[in-house]
mmCIF file of C-alpha atoms in Angstrom:
data_model
loop_
_atom_site.group_PDB
_atom_site.id
_atom_site.type_symbol
_atom_site.label_atom_id
_atom_site.label_comp_id
_atom_site.label_asym_id
_atom_site.label_seq_id
_atom_site.Cartn_x
_atom_site.Cartn_y
_atom_site.Cartn_z
ATOM 1 C CA ILE A 26 11.247 32.440 -20.224
ATOM 2 C CA PHE A 27 13.337 30.113 -22.201
ATOM 3 C CA THR A 28 11.976 26.628 -21.943
ATOM 4 C CA ALA A 29 13.967 24.594 -24.478
ATOM 5 C CA PRO A 30 16.736 23.312 -22.367
ATOM 6 C CA PRO A 31 14.578 21.378 -19.920
ATOM 7 C CA LEU A 32 12.805 19.972 -23.139
ATOM 8 C CA PHE A 33 16.086 18.921 -24.617
ATOM 9 C CA ILE A 34 17.374 17.432 -21.368
ATOM 10 C CA ILE A 35 14.027 15.444 -20.979
ATOM 11 C CA ILE A 36 14.068 14.230 -24.670
ATOM 12 C CA VAL A 37 17.552 13.056 -24.523
ATOM 13 C CA TYR A 38 17.187 11.505 -21.181
ATOM 14 C CA LEU A 39 13.866 9.455 -22.625
ATOM 15 C CA LEU A 40 16.140 8.292 -25.453
ATOM 16 C CA CYS A 41 18.656 7.081 -23.105
ATOM 17 C CA ALA A 42 16.033 5.445 -20.805
ATOM 18 C CA VAL A 43 14.859 2.935 -23.439
ATOM 19 C CA PRO A 44 18.204 1.131 -24.209
ATOM 20 C CA ILE A 45 18.749 1.238 -20.293
ATOM 21 C CA LEU A 46 15.488 -0.097 -19.456
ATOM 22 C CA VAL A 47 15.675 -3.050 -22.075
ATOM 23 C CA MET A 48 19.106 -3.869 -21.012
ATOM 24 C CA ASP A 49 18.437 -3.655 -17.262
ATOM 25 C CA ILE A 50 15.270 -5.771 -17.666
ATOM 26 C CA ARG A 51 16.504 -8.464 -19.795
ATOM 27 C CA HIS A 52 20.201 -8.630 -18.545
ATOM 28 C CA MET A 53 20.392 -6.864 -15.354
ATOM 29 C CA ILE A 54 22.921 -4.443 -17.073
ATOM 30 C CA ILE A 55 22.860 -0.779 -17.426
ATOM 31 C CA PRO A 56 24.945 0.037 -20.693
ATOM 32 C CA ASP A 57 28.114 2.374 -19.838
ATOM 33 C CA ILE A 58 27.959 2.996 -23.609
ATOM 34 C CA VAL A 59 24.577 5.119 -23.071
ATOM 35 C CA VAL A 60 25.255 6.368 -19.666
ATOM 36 C CA TYR A 61 28.532 8.052 -19.696
ATOM 37 C CA PRO A 62 28.177 10.102 -23.128
ATOM 38 C CA ALA A 63 24.833 11.079 -21.781
ATOM 39 C CA THR A 64 26.242 12.389 -18.656
ATOM 40 C CA LEU A 65 28.877 14.439 -20.387
ATOM 41 C CA LEU A 66 26.160 15.798 -22.849
ATOM 42 C CA PHE A 67 24.051 16.913 -19.680
ATOM 43 C CA ILE A 68 27.003 18.504 -18.084
ATOM 44 C CA LEU A 69 27.976 20.423 -21.194
ATOM 45 C CA PHE A 70 24.460 21.466 -21.884
ATOM 46 C CA ARG A 71 24.048 22.743 -18.660
ATOM 47 C CA ILE A 72 27.167 24.676 -18.494
ATOM 48 C CA PHE A 73 27.098 26.107 -22.018
ATOM 49 C CA PHE A 74 23.139 26.469 -23.035
ATOM 50 C CA GLU A 75 21.788 26.968 -19.475
ATOM 51 C CA GLN A 76 24.657 29.195 -18.333
ATOM 52 C CA HIS A 77 25.329 27.460 -14.973
ATOM 53 C CA SER A 78 28.759 27.601 -13.598
ATOM 54 C CA LEU A 79 31.016 24.483 -13.480
ATOM 55 C CA LEU A 80 30.870 24.276 -10.086
ATOM 56 C CA ARG A 81 26.949 24.610 -9.876
ATOM 57 C CA VAL A 82 26.705 21.623 -12.286
ATOM 58 C CA LEU A 83 29.552 19.493 -11.027
ATOM 59 C CA MET A 84 28.992 19.528 -7.159
ATOM 60 C CA PRO A 85 25.748 17.555 -7.112
ATOM 61 C CA VAL A 86 27.327 15.099 -9.421
ATOM 62 C CA VAL A 87 30.379 14.639 -7.232
ATOM 63 C CA ILE A 88 28.076 14.531 -4.014
ATOM 64 C CA CYS A 89 25.810 11.708 -5.956
ATOM 65 C CA LEU A 90 29.099 9.754 -6.732
ATOM 66 C CA VAL A 91 30.338 9.952 -3.243
ATOM 67 C CA LEU A 92 26.945 8.890 -1.853
ATOM 68 C CA ALA A 93 25.983 6.211 -4.419
ATOM 69 C CA SER A 94 29.606 4.735 -4.353
ATOM 70 C CA SER A 95 29.288 4.432 -0.410
ATOM 71 C CA VAL A 96 26.079 2.674 -0.888
ATOM 72 C CA PHE A 97 27.638 0.331 -3.850
ATOM 73 C CA PHE A 98 30.634 -0.651 -1.451
ATOM 74 C CA LEU A 99 28.256 -1.210 1.611
ATOM 75 C CA ALA A 100 25.422 -3.054 -0.304
ATOM 76 C CA ARG A 101 27.843 -5.962 -1.209
ATOM 77 C CA GLY A 102 26.230 -6.948 -4.419
ATOM 78 C CA GLY A 103 22.711 -5.522 -3.913
ATOM 79 C CA VAL A 104 23.558 -2.314 -5.858
ATOM 80 C CA GLY A 105 25.834 -2.474 -8.926
ATOM 81 C CA TRP A 106 27.935 -0.017 -10.545
ATOM 82 C CA GLY A 107 25.367 0.502 -13.408
ATOM 83 C CA ASP A 108 22.734 1.841 -10.718
ATOM 84 C CA VAL A 109 25.677 4.123 -9.415
ATOM 85 C CA SER A 110 26.264 5.478 -13.174
ATOM 86 C CA LEU A 111 22.591 5.924 -13.717
ATOM 87 C CA LEU A 112 22.254 7.966 -10.716
ATOM 88 C CA ILE A 113 25.245 10.155 -11.861
ATOM 89 C CA MET A 114 23.651 10.462 -15.196
ATOM 90 C CA SER A 115 20.104 11.540 -13.800
ATOM 91 C CA THR A 116 21.913 13.979 -11.388
ATOM 92 C CA SER A 117 23.913 15.527 -14.377
ATOM 93 C CA ALA A 118 20.480 15.973 -15.971
ATOM 94 C CA PHE A 119 18.131 17.013 -13.277
ATOM 95 C CA GLY A 120 19.954 18.033 -10.371
ATOM 96 C CA GLY A 121 20.572 16.512 -7.087
ATOM 97 C CA LEU A 122 17.184 17.084 -5.251
ATOM 98 C CA ILE A 123 15.087 15.766 -8.249
ATOM 99 C CA VAL A 124 17.434 12.495 -7.875
ATOM 100 C CA ILE A 125 16.980 12.261 -4.126
ATOM 101 C CA ALA A 126 13.417 12.555 -4.264
ATOM 102 C CA ALA A 127 13.379 10.060 -7.203
ATOM 103 C CA VAL A 128 15.342 7.476 -5.397
ATOM 104 C CA PHE A 129 13.011 7.657 -2.377
ATOM 105 C CA VAL A 130 10.254 7.070 -4.662
ATOM 106 C CA ALA A 131 11.856 4.145 -6.343
ATOM 107 C CA ILE A 132 12.772 2.556 -3.012
ATOM 108 C CA LEU A 133 9.098 2.660 -2.134
ATOM 109 C CA LEU A 134 8.103 1.342 -5.425
ATOM 110 C CA SER A 135 10.553 -1.490 -5.758
ATOM 111 C CA ALA A 136 10.056 -2.603 -2.178
ATOM 112 C CA SER A 137 6.170 -2.579 -2.796
ATOM 113 C CA TRP A 138 6.600 -4.626 -5.925
ATOM 114 C CA ALA A 139 9.282 -7.005 -4.551
ATOM 115 C CA SER A 140 6.991 -7.547 -1.469
ATOM 116 C CA ALA A 141 4.035 -8.310 -3.528
ATOM 117 C CA MET A 142 5.850 -10.772 -5.741
ATOM 118 C CA LEU A 143 7.280 -12.501 -2.582
ATOM 119 C CA LEU A 144 3.667 -12.965 -0.933
ATOM 120 C CA VAL A 145 2.407 -14.585 -4.140
ATOM 121 C CA GLY A 146 5.463 -16.868 -4.409
ATOM 122 C CA LEU A 147 6.506 -15.484 -7.894
ATOM 123 C CA VAL A 148 10.023 -14.686 -6.535
ATOM 124 C CA LYS A 149 12.439 -15.674 -3.783
ATOM 125 C CA ARG A 150 14.340 -13.186 -1.223
ATOM 126 C CA SER A 151 17.458 -14.163 -3.500
ATOM 127 C CA THR A 152 15.848 -13.329 -6.893
ATOM 128 C CA PRO A 153 17.449 -10.106 -8.102
ATOM 129 C CA ILE A 154 15.337 -7.299 -9.588
ATOM 130 C CA PRO A 155 16.242 -4.669 -12.048
ATOM 131 C CA TRP A 156 16.196 -1.259 -10.210
ATOM 132 C CA ALA A 157 16.278 1.018 -13.456
ATOM 133 C CA PRO A 158 12.412 0.665 -14.026
ATOM 134 C CA PHE A 159 11.785 1.641 -10.484
ATOM 135 C CA PHE A 160 14.231 4.695 -10.836
ATOM 136 C CA PHE A 161 12.723 5.889 -14.103
ATOM 137 C CA ALA A 162 9.308 5.595 -12.523
ATOM 138 C CA GLY A 163 10.463 7.663 -9.694
ATOM 139 C CA ILE A 164 12.358 10.371 -11.748
ATOM 140 C CA ALA A 165 8.996 10.679 -13.977
ATOM 141 C CA SER A 166 6.604 10.846 -10.995
ATOM 142 C CA VAL A 167 8.881 13.677 -9.351
ATOM 143 C CA LEU A 168 9.078 15.585 -12.701
ATOM 144 C CA ILE A 169 5.475 15.290 -13.154
ATOM 145 C CA LEU A 170 4.707 16.564 -9.572
ATOM 146 C CA LYS A 171 7.194 19.202 -9.915
ATOM 147 C CA LEU A 172 5.409 20.321 -13.212
ATOM 148 C CA PHE A 173 1.937 20.371 -11.371
ATOM 149 C CA ILE A 174 3.369 22.277 -8.405
ATOM 150 C CA SER A 175 4.933 25.078 -10.683
ATOM 151 C CA LEU A 176 1.468 25.312 -12.822
ATOM 152 C CA LYS A 177 -0.276 25.489 -9.550
ATOM 153 C CA VAL A 178 -2.631 23.059 -10.477
#
């Protein structure tokens, strides 16, 4: 079994995560200059090196774009376009199911963190919180869980 493509994707994803995390935590911005080229790289890599069809790679990305854009327009400021583009980049790297599970974990983590910070009075309900750290934690936890399940540990 050829395991290099997933390793390549994980390494590139981690390299992209660093500036995204820094920018999101400091400025509440997810840099397009990192996200869009990485999305294109992941799509091309999955098509040419993993031998997936264009439809198999793009269908989850398009579905993610439609769903995340809907949330963007319905949330009225609660979700930024950077969050949408981060979801699209992640879907192009790992596929739709991993991202759906990671979003669920990220929502639980961010809600728990925000609730704890509200209880101790460190933030107000109007205080914006960066979502990328919680999403990356969700991606990491889902990938680690998937690894343990595949190893039957």
